[in-house]
Coordinates of C-alpha atoms and ligand atoms in Angstrom, one line a residue:
M21 CA 18.6 -19.2 14.1
R22 CA 15.2 -20.9 13.8
I23 CA 11.6 -19.6 13.7
T24 CA 9.7 -20.6 16.9
D25 CA 6.3 -19.0 16.3
V26 CA 4.3 -16.7 14.0
E27 CA 2.0 -14.5 16.3
T28 CA -1.0 -12.5 15.0
I29 CA -2.5 -9.5 16.9
I30 CA -5.8 -8.1 15.9
L31 CA -6.7 -4.4 16.7
R32 CA -10.0 -2.8 16.0
L33 CA -11.6 0.6 16.8
P34 CA -14.9 0.4 18.9
V35 CA -16.9 1.7 15.9
V36 CA -16.2 0.7 12.3
E37 CA -17.7 2.9 9.6
M38 CA -18.5 1.7 6.1
I39 CA -16.1 4.2 4.5
A40 CA -13.0 3.5 2.4
D41 CA -10.7 3.8 5.5
G42 CA -8.5 0.8 6.1
T43 CA -7.1 2.1 9.4
Q44 CA -10.2 1.1 11.5
D45 CA -8.6 -2.2 12.3
A46 CA -5.2 -3.8 11.9
L47 CA -3.5 -7.3 11.8
I48 CA 0.0 -7.2 13.2
V49 CA 2.4 -10.1 12.6
R50 CA 5.3 -11.0 14.9
V51 CA 7.7 -13.7 13.9
H52 CA 9.6 -15.0 16.9
T53 CA 13.0 -16.8 16.9
D54 CA 15.0 -19.0 19.2
E55 CA 17.6 -16.2 19.5
G56 CA 15.3 -13.7 20.9
V57 CA 15.1 -11.6 17.7
T58 CA 11.5 -10.7 16.8
G59 CA 10.3 -9.4 13.4
L60 CA 7.4 -7.1 13.0
G61 CA 4.9 -6.9 10.1
E62 CA 1.4 -6.0 9.2
V63 CA -1.3 -7.1 6.7
D64 CA -3.8 -4.6 5.5
A65 CA -6.8 -7.0 5.1
S66 CA -9.6 -8.6 7.0
P67 CA -7.7 -9.4 10.2
E68 CA -9.6 -12.6 11.2
V69 CA -9.3 -14.1 7.7
I70 CA -5.5 -13.5 7.8
R71 CA -5.2 -15.0 11.3
A72 CA -6.9 -18.1 10.1
I73 CA -4.6 -18.5 7.1
I74 CA -1.5 -18.2 9.3
E75 CA -2.8 -20.4 12.1
A76 CA -4.6 -23.2 10.2
P77 CA -2.8 -26.6 10.7
A78 CA -1.5 -28.5 7.6
S79 CA -4.1 -30.4 5.6
H80 CA -1.4 -31.9 3.3
A81 CA 1.7 -31.0 1.5
L82 CA 0.1 -28.4 -0.9
S83 CA -2.4 -27.1 1.6
S84 CA -1.1 -25.7 4.9
G85 CA -1.5 -22.8 7.1
L86 CA 1.6 -20.6 7.0
R87 CA 2.9 -20.9 10.5
A88 CA 3.2 -24.7 10.2
L89 CA 5.4 -24.2 7.1
L90 CA 7.7 -21.9 8.9
V91 CA 8.4 -23.0 12.4
G92 CA 11.9 -24.6 12.6
E93 CA 13.0 -22.7 9.4
D94 CA 15.9 -20.3 9.3
P95 CA 14.4 -16.8 9.0
M96 CA 17.3 -15.5 7.0
N97 CA 16.3 -17.4 3.8
V98 CA 13.5 -15.0 3.0
R99 CA 13.2 -15.6 -0.7
R100 CA 13.2 -19.4 -0.3
L101 CA 10.6 -19.0 2.5
W102 CA 8.4 -17.1 0.2
D103 CA 8.4 -20.0 -2.2
T104 CA 7.9 -22.4 0.7
M105 CA 4.7 -20.5 1.7
Y106 CA 3.5 -20.1 -1.8
R107 CA 3.9 -23.8 -2.7
G108 CA 2.8 -25.1 0.7
S109 CA -0.6 -23.2 0.4
I110 CA -1.0 -23.5 -3.3
F111 CA -4.3 -25.5 -3.4
F112 CA -6.2 -22.6 -1.6
G113 CA -3.7 -19.8 -2.1
R114 CA -1.9 -18.3 -5.1
R115 CA -3.7 -15.0 -5.0
G116 CA -5.7 -12.9 -2.6
P117 CA -5.7 -13.4 1.2
V118 CA -3.0 -16.0 1.4
I119 CA -0.6 -13.8 -0.5
M120 CA -1.6 -10.9 1.8
A121 CA -0.8 -13.1 4.9
M122 CA 2.5 -14.0 3.3
S123 CA 3.1 -10.3 2.9
G124 CA 3.0 -9.5 6.6
I125 CA 5.2 -12.5 7.4
D126 CA 7.7 -11.4 4.6
I127 CA 7.9 -7.9 6.2
A128 CA 8.6 -9.4 9.6
L129 CA 11.3 -11.8 8.1
W130 CA 13.1 -8.8 6.4
D131 CA 12.8 -6.9 9.8
I132 CA 14.8 -9.9 11.3
V133 CA 17.4 -9.9 8.5
G134 CA 17.9 -6.2 9.1
Q135 CA 18.2 -6.5 12.9
V136 CA 20.6 -9.4 12.6
T137 CA 22.8 -7.8 10.0
G138 CA 22.6 -4.3 11.7
R139 CA 21.2 -2.7 8.4
P140 CA 17.9 -1.0 7.6
V141 CA 15.6 -3.1 5.5
H142 CA 16.3 -1.2 2.3
E143 CA 20.0 -2.0 2.6
A144 CA 19.2 -5.6 3.4
L145 CA 17.1 -5.6 0.2
G146 CA 20.2 -4.5 -1.9
G147 CA 20.7 -0.9 -1.0
G148 CA 19.1 2.5 -1.2
Y149 CA 18.5 4.5 -4.3
R150 CA 17.6 7.5 -2.1
S151 CA 17.6 8.6 1.5
R152 CA 14.4 10.7 1.3
L153 CA 11.5 11.0 -1.0
R154 CA 8.5 13.3 -1.8
A155 CA 5.3 12.3 -0.1
Y156 CA 1.8 12.9 -1.3
A157 CA -0.9 13.4 1.3
S158 CA -3.5 10.8 0.7
T159 CA -7.0 11.5 2.0
L160 CA -10.7 10.9 1.1
M161 CA -12.5 13.1 -1.3
P162 CA -15.3 15.2 0.4
H163 CA -18.8 15.3 -1.1
T164 CA -19.0 19.0 -2.0
P165 CA -16.7 21.4 -3.9
R166 CA -16.4 23.7 -0.9
D167 CA -15.3 20.8 1.4
A168 CA -13.0 19.4 -1.3
A169 CA -11.3 22.8 -1.5
A170 CA -10.9 22.9 2.3
E171 CA -9.5 19.5 2.6
A172 CA -6.9 20.1 -0.1
T173 CA -5.9 23.5 1.4
R174 CA -5.5 21.9 4.8
W175 CA -2.8 19.5 3.6
V176 CA -1.0 22.1 1.3
E177 CA -0.9 24.4 4.4
S178 CA 0.7 21.4 6.3
G179 CA 3.5 21.4 3.8
F180 CA 2.6 18.8 1.2
R181 CA 3.3 19.5 -2.4
A182 CA 1.1 16.7 -3.7
I183 CA -2.3 15.6 -2.6
K184 CA -4.4 12.7 -3.4
L185 CA -8.2 12.8 -3.0
G186 CA -10.0 9.5 -3.3
W187 CA -13.3 7.6 -3.0
G188 CA -15.9 9.5 -1.0
G189 CA -17.2 12.2 -3.2
F190 CA -16.4 10.4 -6.4
G191 CA -19.1 7.9 -5.5
T192 CA -21.9 10.6 -5.3
A193 CA -20.7 13.2 -7.9
P194 CA -23.1 13.4 -10.9
D195 CA -20.3 14.5 -13.3
G196 CA -17.5 12.0 -12.5
G197 CA -16.1 14.5 -9.9
V198 CA -15.2 17.3 -12.4
A199 CA -16.7 20.1 -10.1
L200 CA -14.9 18.7 -7.1
V201 CA -11.5 18.7 -8.9
R202 CA -12.2 22.2 -10.4
A203 CA -12.6 23.5 -6.8
V204 CA -9.5 21.7 -5.6
R205 CA -7.3 23.2 -8.4
A206 CA -8.7 26.6 -7.8
A207 CA -7.9 26.3 -4.1
V208 CA -4.3 25.0 -4.3
G209 CA -2.9 26.9 -7.3
D210 CA -0.6 25.7 -10.0
Q211 CA 2.4 24.4 -7.9
V212 CA 0.7 21.5 -6.3
D213 CA 0.2 18.0 -7.8
I214 CA -3.3 16.7 -7.6
L215 CA -3.8 13.0 -7.7
L216 CA -7.3 11.5 -8.1
D217 CA -8.5 8.1 -6.8
I218 CA -11.9 7.4 -8.5
G219 CA -12.6 4.4 -6.3
F220 CA -14.1 2.3 -9.1
N221 CA -16.9 4.9 -9.5
W222 CA -16.7 5.7 -13.3
E223 CA -19.0 4.1 -15.8
P224 CA -16.6 2.8 -18.5
S225 CA -18.7 4.4 -21.2
R226 CA -18.4 7.9 -19.6
A227 CA -14.8 7.6 -18.6
I228 CA -13.1 9.2 -21.6
D229 CA -15.5 12.2 -21.4
Y230 CA -14.8 12.7 -17.7
A231 CA -11.1 12.4 -18.2
R232 CA -11.1 15.0 -21.1
R233 CA -13.0 17.4 -18.9
L234 CA -10.5 17.0 -16.1
E235 CA -7.5 17.6 -18.4
E236 CA -7.6 21.4 -17.9
Y237 CA -7.0 20.8 -14.0
R238 CA -3.9 18.8 -14.8
P239 CA -4.4 15.7 -12.6
F240 CA -1.1 13.9 -11.9
W241 CA -2.8 10.6 -12.3
I242 CA -6.3 9.0 -12.4
E243 CA -6.4 5.9 -10.1
E244 CA -8.7 3.0 -10.2
P245 CA -11.6 4.4 -12.2
F246 CA -13.1 0.9 -12.7
W247 CA -13.4 -2.4 -11.0
P248 CA -10.0 -4.1 -11.1
D249 CA -11.2 -7.0 -13.3
N250 CA -12.3 -4.8 -16.1
K251 CA -8.9 -4.7 -17.7
E252 CA -10.4 -3.9 -21.0
A253 CA -11.8 -0.6 -19.8
Y254 CA -8.4 0.3 -18.2
A255 CA -6.6 -0.4 -21.5
R256 CA -9.1 1.7 -23.5
L257 CA -8.8 4.6 -21.1
A258 CA -5.0 4.4 -20.7
D259 CA -4.6 4.2 -24.5
T260 CA -6.9 7.2 -25.2
I261 CA -6.0 9.9 -22.7
D262 CA -2.8 11.7 -21.9
I263 CA -3.3 11.7 -18.1
P264 CA -1.5 8.6 -16.5
V265 CA -3.8 5.8 -15.3
A266 CA -2.8 4.1 -12.0
G267 CA -3.9 1.0 -10.2
G268 CA -3.1 -2.3 -8.5
E269 CA -3.6 -1.8 -4.8
E270 CA -5.6 -5.0 -4.4
E271 CA -3.6 -7.1 -6.7
T272 CA -1.4 -9.9 -5.3
T273 CA 1.7 -11.4 -6.9
R274 CA 4.0 -10.5 -9.8
W275 CA 1.8 -12.5 -12.2
A276 CA -1.3 -10.3 -11.4
F277 CA 0.7 -7.2 -12.1
Q278 CA 2.0 -8.7 -15.3
E279 CA -1.7 -9.0 -16.4
L280 CA -2.3 -5.4 -15.2
L281 CA 0.5 -4.1 -17.3
D282 CA -0.1 -6.4 -20.4
D283 CA -3.9 -6.3 -20.4
G284 CA -4.7 -3.2 -18.5
H285 CA -2.0 -0.9 -19.9
V286 CA -1.7 1.1 -16.7
D287 CA 0.9 3.8 -16.5
V288 CA 1.6 3.5 -12.8
V289 CA 1.6 0.3 -10.6
Q290 CA 0.6 0.6 -7.0
P291 CA 1.4 -2.8 -5.1
D292 CA 0.8 -2.6 -1.3
V293 CA 3.8 -4.1 0.5
S294 CA 1.4 -5.5 3.1
R295 CA -0.8 -7.2 0.4
A296 CA 1.0 -7.8 -2.8
G297 CA 3.5 -10.3 -1.4
G298 CA 5.8 -8.3 1.0
F299 CA 9.1 -6.7 0.2
T300 CA 10.3 -9.8 -1.7
E301 CA 7.4 -9.7 -4.2
V302 CA 7.0 -5.9 -4.5
Q303 CA 10.7 -5.6 -5.4
R304 CA 10.0 -8.1 -8.2
I305 CA 6.9 -6.2 -9.3
A306 CA 8.8 -2.8 -9.3
E307 CA 11.5 -4.3 -11.5
M308 CA 8.9 -5.7 -13.9
A309 CA 7.2 -2.3 -14.1
D310 CA 10.7 -0.7 -14.7
L311 CA 11.2 -3.1 -17.7
H312 CA 8.0 -1.5 -19.1
G313 CA 9.4 2.0 -18.3
R314 CA 6.7 2.6 -15.7
P315 CA 7.0 3.9 -12.1
C316 CA 6.0 1.9 -9.0
V317 CA 4.3 3.9 -6.3
P318 CA 3.4 1.4 -3.5
H319 CA -0.1 1.8 -1.9
A320 CA 0.0 2.5 1.8
W321 CA -3.0 3.3 3.9
S322 CA -2.5 1.9 7.4
T323 CA -0.4 2.1 10.5
G324 CA 3.2 3.3 11.1
I325 CA 4.4 -0.3 10.4
L326 CA 3.2 0.0 6.8
K327 CA 4.5 3.6 6.6
A328 CA 8.0 2.4 7.5
A329 CA 7.7 -0.6 5.2
S330 CA 6.6 1.6 2.4
L331 CA 9.5 4.0 2.9
H332 CA 12.0 1.1 2.9
M333 CA 10.4 -0.3 -0.3
N334 CA 10.5 3.1 -2.0
A335 CA 14.1 3.5 -1.1
A336 CA 15.0 0.0 -2.5
I337 CA 13.4 0.3 -6.0
P338 CA 14.8 2.3 -9.0
N339 CA 11.4 3.5 -10.3
A340 CA 10.0 5.0 -7.1
L341 CA 8.3 8.4 -7.6
M342 CA 6.5 9.4 -4.4
M343 CA 5.4 7.9 -1.1
E344 CA 1.7 7.5 -0.4
F345 CA 1.4 9.2 3.0
C346 CA -2.0 8.5 4.6
V347 CA -3.1 11.6 6.4
W348 CA -6.6 10.3 7.2
A349 CA -5.5 9.5 10.7
G350 CA -7.5 7.5 13.2
P351 CA -5.7 6.4 16.3
L352 CA -4.3 3.1 14.7
G353 CA -3.0 5.0 11.7
D354 CA -1.4 7.7 13.8
E355 CA -0.4 6.3 17.2
L356 CA 0.4 2.6 17.0
T357 CA 4.2 3.0 16.6
E358 CA 6.7 5.0 18.7
Q359 CA 8.0 6.5 15.5
R360 CA 6.0 9.3 13.9
F361 CA 6.9 9.9 10.3
W362 CA 6.4 13.3 8.8
I363 CA 7.5 15.5 6.0
D364 CA 10.2 18.1 6.0
E365 CA 10.0 21.7 4.7
N366 CA 10.4 20.3 1.2
G367 CA 7.4 17.9 1.5
E368 CA 9.8 14.9 1.7
V369 CA 10.0 12.1 4.3
E370 CA 13.3 10.6 5.4
I371 CA 13.9 6.9 5.0
P372 CA 14.5 5.2 8.3
R373 CA 18.2 4.4 9.0
T374 CA 18.0 2.2 12.1
P375 CA 18.5 -1.6 11.7
G376 CA 15.5 -3.6 10.5
L377 CA 12.1 -2.0 9.8
G378 CA 12.9 0.7 12.4
V379 CA 9.6 0.8 14.3
T380 CA 8.4 -0.3 17.7
L381 CA 4.9 -0.9 18.8
R382 CA 3.4 1.3 21.5
E383 CA 2.1 -1.4 23.9
D384 CA -0.5 0.9 25.5
V385 CA -2.0 1.5 22.1
V386 CA -2.0 -2.2 21.4
A387 CA -3.6 -2.9 24.7
R388 CA -6.3 -0.3 24.1
Y389 CA -7.6 -1.8 20.8
R390 CA -6.6 -5.5 21.0
I391 CA -9.4 -8.0 20.3
Ligands
MG404 MG1 -6.5 3.7 -4.1

């Protein structure tokens, strides 16, 4: 079997708002083969940038667009093809958008492996540790305590036992968001886990004070309080407070996560399967975190393709904890795939059992939003 093409599809809503919602556009990857099997993947990054990285012709042996490196190759050699892409783009790649583009292709390649072997992706990756797992509802933090309480209540009433509120109100709160979190805890009671995504909004010099004041509301974790490059601030906070500190959604490659663990001292790593390097690399990142005794909770805030990929990833790693389930649903987040994932009465989501990734695109939705 040989790869014949790597196709990119860009989708975008008619109006894009400047809020922290990554479901307003999408970059879909399809890897085609000479045997008629097609793999499906996705990249959660700027679509036109990713398309250029995939479609660029070769400049020389260490500087090539990704499609040119793959056409003619056997798609079953996924790990070797990861290295082929990494080395063949190393003069302009190594981190960031090139690894993100590789991630979408890697997801599509594992989809092919699963389809060809008749196994769901998590079995192709080595087998499942679990057949279902708890999901946390992931949404944006409203700007007032009253709205924050209402947003949290909405998802608890929908059956979630854990909720993450992020960005939004943390950017405008004068007190680091303490009043917002107090309102959320009062609204949902003691039995629900509350996760906080600060969205880089804390001043490092105030962070320990904010975290101390949040302790009585028992946050499950504090995510990304600072800009990702301020590893020193991460380490200081993580070493000082008892609430776990989480981060890593914009990091790419195992080497970046090694720094996040060694220099940032984070308690939970959050590689995004569609950004950090695909299934191949996130499996390695999860194992590295496991060596440090830390859980890996993949970031996921996009379409049904990433929901499926994230479920397979969570199934295939020993140190999974919960699935991030984006409930901030625009039409691309909610309607792009035939399959609709949802929680059961225990707040858990079932891992897909069908061969490959287990999702198919809704062509009518693709046609409506295609650029
Ligand atoms: Mg986040």
